[in-house]
Every structure is written in structure tokens, then in C-alpha cells.
PDB file of C-alpha atoms in Angstrom:
ATOM      1  CA  UNK A   1    -109.610  92.397 128.805  1.00  0.00           C
ATOM      2  CA  UNK A   2    -107.442  94.551 126.535  1.00  0.00           C
ATOM      3  CA  UNK A   3    -106.072  97.767 128.066  1.00  0.00           C
ATOM      4  CA  UNK A   4    -106.610 100.689 125.695  1.00  0.00           C
ATOM      5  CA  UNK A   5    -103.860 103.337 125.373  1.00  0.00           C
ATOM      6  CA  UNK A   6    -104.322 106.797 126.951  1.00  0.00           C
ATOM      7  CA  UNK A   7    -104.382 109.850 124.672  1.00  0.00           C
ATOM      8  CA  UNK A   8    -100.685 110.511 123.960  1.00  0.00           C
ATOM      9  CA  UNK A   9     -98.872 113.010 121.778  1.00  0.00           C
ATOM     10  CA  UNK A  10     -97.430 111.403 118.644  1.00  0.00           C
ATOM     11  CA  UNK A  11     -96.085 114.579 116.973  1.00  0.00           C
ATOM     12  CA  UNK A  12     -95.796 118.262 117.851  1.00  0.00           C
ATOM     13  CA  UNK A  13     -94.651 121.407 116.065  1.00  0.00           C
ATOM     14  CA  UNK A  14     -94.216 124.994 117.244  1.00  0.00           C
ATOM     15  CA  UNK A  15     -94.462 128.027 114.992  1.00  0.00           C
ATOM     16  CA  UNK A  16     -93.508 131.087 117.052  1.00  0.00           C
ATOM     17  CA  UNK A  17     -92.788 134.631 115.817  1.00  0.00           C
ATOM     18  CA  UNK A  18     -90.775 135.220 119.010  1.00  0.00           C
ATOM     19  CA  UNK A  19     -89.515 133.079 121.887  1.00  0.00           C
ATOM     20  CA  UNK A  20     -92.012 134.611 124.308  1.00  0.00           C
ATOM     21  CA  UNK A  21     -94.892 137.073 124.498  1.00  0.00           C
ATOM     22  CA  UNK A  22     -93.915 140.740 124.487  1.00  0.00           C
ATOM     23  CA  UNK A  23     -95.771 141.486 127.746  1.00  0.00           C
ATOM     24  CA  UNK A  24     -98.495 139.332 129.270  1.00  0.00           C
ATOM     25  CA  UNK A  25     -99.709 142.335 131.289  1.00  0.00           C
ATOM     26  CA  UNK A  26    -101.025 143.792 128.034  1.00  0.00           C
ATOM     27  CA  UNK A  27    -103.855 142.250 126.055  1.00  0.00           C
ATOM     28  CA  UNK A  28    -103.347 138.985 124.213  1.00  0.00           C
ATOM     29  CA  UNK A  29    -105.814 136.784 122.382  1.00  0.00           C
ATOM     30  CA  UNK A  30    -105.874 133.004 122.210  1.00  0.00           C
ATOM     31  CA  UNK A  31    -107.818 130.165 120.691  1.00  0.00           C
ATOM     32  CA  UNK A  32    -107.816 126.614 119.419  1.00  0.00           C
ATOM     33  CA  UNK A  33    -109.347 124.327 116.841  1.00  0.00           C
ATOM     34  CA  UNK A  34    -109.100 120.610 116.216  1.00  0.00           C
ATOM     35  CA  UNK A  35    -109.832 117.682 113.974  1.00  0.00           C
ATOM     36  CA  UNK A  36    -110.047 113.999 114.671  1.00  0.00           C
ATOM     37  CA  UNK A  37    -111.514 110.655 113.853  1.00  0.00           C
ATOM     38  CA  UNK A  38    -112.131 107.302 115.454  1.00  0.00           C
ATOM     39  CA  UNK A  39    -109.740 104.513 114.482  1.00  0.00           C
ATOM     40  CA  UNK A  40    -112.637 102.425 113.228  1.00  0.00           C
ATOM     41  CA  UNK A  41    -116.416 102.361 113.508  1.00  0.00           C
ATOM     42  CA  UNK A  42    -117.515 102.852 117.125  1.00  0.00           C
ATOM     43  CA  UNK A  43    -113.872 102.630 118.283  1.00  0.00           C
ATOM     44  CA  UNK A  44    -112.892 104.143 121.628  1.00  0.00           C
ATOM     45  CA  UNK A  45    -109.445 105.006 120.214  1.00  0.00           C
ATOM     46  CA  UNK A  46    -109.071 108.227 118.217  1.00  0.00           C
ATOM     47  CA  UNK A  47    -106.546 110.244 116.269  1.00  0.00           C
ATOM     48  CA  UNK A  48    -106.748 113.900 117.338  1.00  0.00           C
ATOM     49  CA  UNK A  49    -104.985 116.948 115.860  1.00  0.00           C
ATOM     50  CA  UNK A  50    -105.065 120.189 117.858  1.00  0.00           C
ATOM     51  CA  UNK A  51    -103.884 123.705 117.032  1.00  0.00           C
ATOM     52  CA  UNK A  52    -103.613 126.197 119.891  1.00  0.00           C
ATOM     53  CA  UNK A  53    -102.561 129.797 119.344  1.00  0.00           C
ATOM     54  CA  UNK A  54    -101.797 133.039 121.169  1.00  0.00           C
ATOM     55  CA  UNK A  55    -101.311 136.506 119.675  1.00  0.00           C
ATOM     56  CA  UNK A  56     -99.750 139.222 121.826  1.00  0.00           C
ATOM     57  CA  UNK A  57    -100.382 142.983 121.616  1.00  0.00           C
ATOM     58  CA  UNK A  58     -97.495 143.376 119.125  1.00  0.00           C
ATOM     59  CA  UNK A  59     -99.188 140.826 116.843  1.00  0.00           C
ATOM     60  CA  UNK A  60     -96.562 138.162 117.478  1.00  0.00           C
ATOM     61  CA  UNK A  61     -98.239 134.841 116.795  1.00  0.00           C
ATOM     62  CA  UNK A  62     -97.491 131.625 118.667  1.00  0.00           C
ATOM     63  CA  UNK A  63     -98.924 128.409 117.225  1.00  0.00           C
ATOM     64  CA  UNK A  64     -98.646 124.855 118.554  1.00  0.00           C
ATOM     65  CA  UNK A  65     -99.761 121.990 116.277  1.00  0.00           C
ATOM     66  CA  UNK A  66     -99.958 118.570 117.955  1.00  0.00           C
ATOM     67  CA  UNK A  67    -101.197 115.126 117.001  1.00  0.00           C
ATOM     68  CA  UNK A  68    -102.471 112.620 119.566  1.00  0.00           C
ATOM     69  CA  UNK A  69    -103.646 109.045 119.523  1.00  0.00           C
ATOM     70  CA  UNK A  70    -105.446 107.011 122.173  1.00  0.00           C
ATOM     71  CA  UNK A  71    -108.654 106.847 124.202  1.00  0.00           C
ATOM     72  CA  UNK A  72    -111.181 109.495 123.201  1.00  0.00           C
ATOM     73  CA  UNK A  73    -112.393 110.215 126.753  1.00  0.00           C
ATOM     74  CA  UNK A  74    -109.706 112.801 127.572  1.00  0.00           C
ATOM     75  CA  UNK A  75    -109.880 114.915 124.402  1.00  0.00           C
ATOM     76  CA  UNK A  76    -111.171 118.093 126.120  1.00  0.00           C
ATOM     77  CA  UNK A  77    -108.573 117.857 128.876  1.00  0.00           C
ATOM     78  CA  UNK A  78    -105.833 117.294 126.280  1.00  0.00           C
ATOM     79  CA  UNK A  79    -106.760 120.522 124.456  1.00  0.00           C
ATOM     80  CA  UNK A  80    -106.805 122.465 127.741  1.00  0.00           C
ATOM     81  CA  UNK A  81    -103.443 120.958 128.741  1.00  0.00           C
ATOM     82  CA  UNK A  82    -101.877 121.826 125.378  1.00  0.00           C
ATOM     83  CA  UNK A  83    -103.016 125.462 125.707  1.00  0.00           C
ATOM     84  CA  UNK A  84    -101.756 125.685 129.295  1.00  0.00           C
ATOM     85  CA  UNK A  85     -98.321 124.227 128.493  1.00  0.00           C
ATOM     86  CA  UNK A  86     -97.912 126.441 125.426  1.00  0.00           C
ATOM     87  CA  UNK A  87     -98.772 129.554 127.464  1.00  0.00           C
ATOM     88  CA  UNK A  88     -96.139 128.580 130.036  1.00  0.00           C
ATOM     89  CA  UNK A  89     -93.606 127.964 127.262  1.00  0.00           C
ATOM     90  CA  UNK A  90     -94.047 131.512 125.924  1.00  0.00           C
ATOM     91  CA  UNK A  91     -93.744 133.069 129.412  1.00  0.00           C
ATOM     92  CA  UNK A  92     -97.332 133.913 130.263  1.00  0.00           C
ATOM     93  CA  UNK A  93     -97.643 134.020 134.050  1.00  0.00           C
ATOM     94  CA  UNK A  94     -99.586 131.361 135.945  1.00  0.00           C
ATOM     95  CA  UNK A  95    -102.123 133.938 137.129  1.00  0.00           C
ATOM     96  CA  UNK A  96    -102.991 134.967 133.579  1.00  0.00           C
ATOM     97  CA  UNK A  97    -103.116 131.343 132.454  1.00  0.00           C
ATOM     98  CA  UNK A  98    -105.527 130.436 135.264  1.00  0.00           C
ATOM     99  CA  UNK A  99    -107.768 133.432 134.530  1.00  0.00           C
ATOM    100  CA  UNK A 100    -107.787 132.748 130.793  1.00  0.00           C
ATOM    101  CA  UNK A 101    -108.521 129.026 131.163  1.00  0.00           C
ATOM    102  CA  UNK A 102    -110.822 129.038 134.215  1.00  0.00           C
ATOM    103  CA  UNK A 103    -113.915 128.681 132.029  1.00  0.00           C
ATOM    104  CA  UNK A 104    -112.189 126.821 129.211  1.00  0.00           C
ATOM    105  CA  UNK A 105    -114.101 123.853 127.902  1.00  0.00           C
ATOM    106  CA  UNK A 106    -113.363 122.254 124.576  1.00  0.00           C
ATOM    107  CA  UNK A 107    -116.397 122.416 122.367  1.00  0.00           C
ATOM    108  CA  UNK A 108    -117.623 120.856 119.179  1.00  0.00           C
ATOM    109  CA  UNK A 109    -117.944 124.296 117.549  1.00  0.00           C
ATOM    110  CA  UNK A 110    -114.146 124.341 117.113  1.00  0.00           C
ATOM    111  CA  UNK A 111    -114.105 120.931 115.371  1.00  0.00           C
ATOM    112  CA  UNK A 112    -113.273 120.915 111.659  1.00  0.00           C
ATOM    113  CA  UNK A 113    -113.152 118.076 109.166  1.00  0.00           C
ATOM    114  CA  UNK A 114    -109.637 117.355 107.884  1.00  0.00           C
ATOM    115  CA  UNK A 115    -109.670 119.574 104.767  1.00  0.00           C
ATOM    116  CA  UNK A 116    -111.288 122.557 106.517  1.00  0.00           C
ATOM    117  CA  UNK A 117    -108.909 122.079 109.466  1.00  0.00           C
ATOM    118  CA  UNK A 118    -105.818 122.215 107.231  1.00  0.00           C
ATOM    119  CA  UNK A 119    -107.175 125.301 105.444  1.00  0.00           C
ATOM    120  CA  UNK A 120    -107.795 127.061 108.784  1.00  0.00           C
ATOM    121  CA  UNK A 121    -104.278 126.145 109.942  1.00  0.00           C
ATOM    122  CA  UNK A 122    -102.690 127.532 106.752  1.00  0.00           C
ATOM    123  CA  UNK A 123    -104.728 130.743 107.071  1.00  0.00           C
ATOM    124  CA  UNK A 124    -103.537 131.141 110.667  1.00  0.00           C
ATOM    125  CA  UNK A 125     -99.910 130.479 109.671  1.00  0.00           C
ATOM    126  CA  UNK A 126    -100.161 133.148 106.944  1.00  0.00           C
ATOM    127  CA  UNK A 127    -100.799 135.731 109.683  1.00  0.00           C
ATOM    128  CA  UNK A 128     -97.367 135.126 111.217  1.00  0.00           C
ATOM    129  CA  UNK A 129     -94.830 137.939 110.972  1.00  0.00           C
ATOM    130  CA  UNK A 130     -92.186 135.496 109.778  1.00  0.00           C
ATOM    131  CA  UNK A 131     -94.437 134.616 106.810  1.00  0.00           C
ATOM    132  CA  UNK A 132     -95.674 138.149 106.077  1.00  0.00           C
ATOM    133  CA  UNK A 133     -92.233 139.810 105.822  1.00  0.00           C
TER     134      UNK A 133
END
């Protein structure tokens, strides 16, 4: 029996207005969206592209764009993990991360076909301070 590969990151890019959030005690918003496809009809292996983002109260935008390849079973957990790691990387405390992600469950409503996904990503990037000024 052939062992199929787990879902692994193949490429990742960060687009951050700042190195960390201004103050996680104040309000911040977050979200994600993704695109993906099977590597063949009825294949268990997929290519997955995920964008996670956080905007702090000063409108600093933090975007992580990652590509994955492997078994499709863990796609929801991979999105949750990407959001959690990005929040840690921009200095959001563990308590806020846990509260924000306690009910997190990746859903199909945030899935976009490739062209719509790229358009949504470019629209999000255009909201960055580094692009606006």
C-alpha cells in the first residue's frame, strides 16, 4: 500500500504593515479564505492555498499567504494552525488567540475558485498601509 503525504507547506509569504500588532488588548479583526483542488479526479491529495489576516485597531494589516500539498483530510486543521501561528508571530497573547479560535472551524463559505481567490487576495493587499501610502 502506498503511503500518502501529509498536508505540508510548500510556500509561504508574509505581508505585514508592522512587525507586531499595536496592542492586542484593543480590538482587532481577523479572517481567512482559501482555494484548492484535488490532484486528479477523486484524488485524496490536494493543493491548498490559504490566506489568513489580522487587522489591529490602528488598521495595520497582517497577511499570511501559504500553499500546501498533501492529504485533504487535515485541511481545516491546517487553516486553524496557520491562523494560530501567525497570531503568535505578530505578538497576540495566547489567551486572546485561544478566545478568538475556540469556535474556529474552517468552512466552505470561505472557499473561492482560483480567479476569485486571487482577486480577493489583491483586494486585501490593497488595504495595506504600505500599499496605500
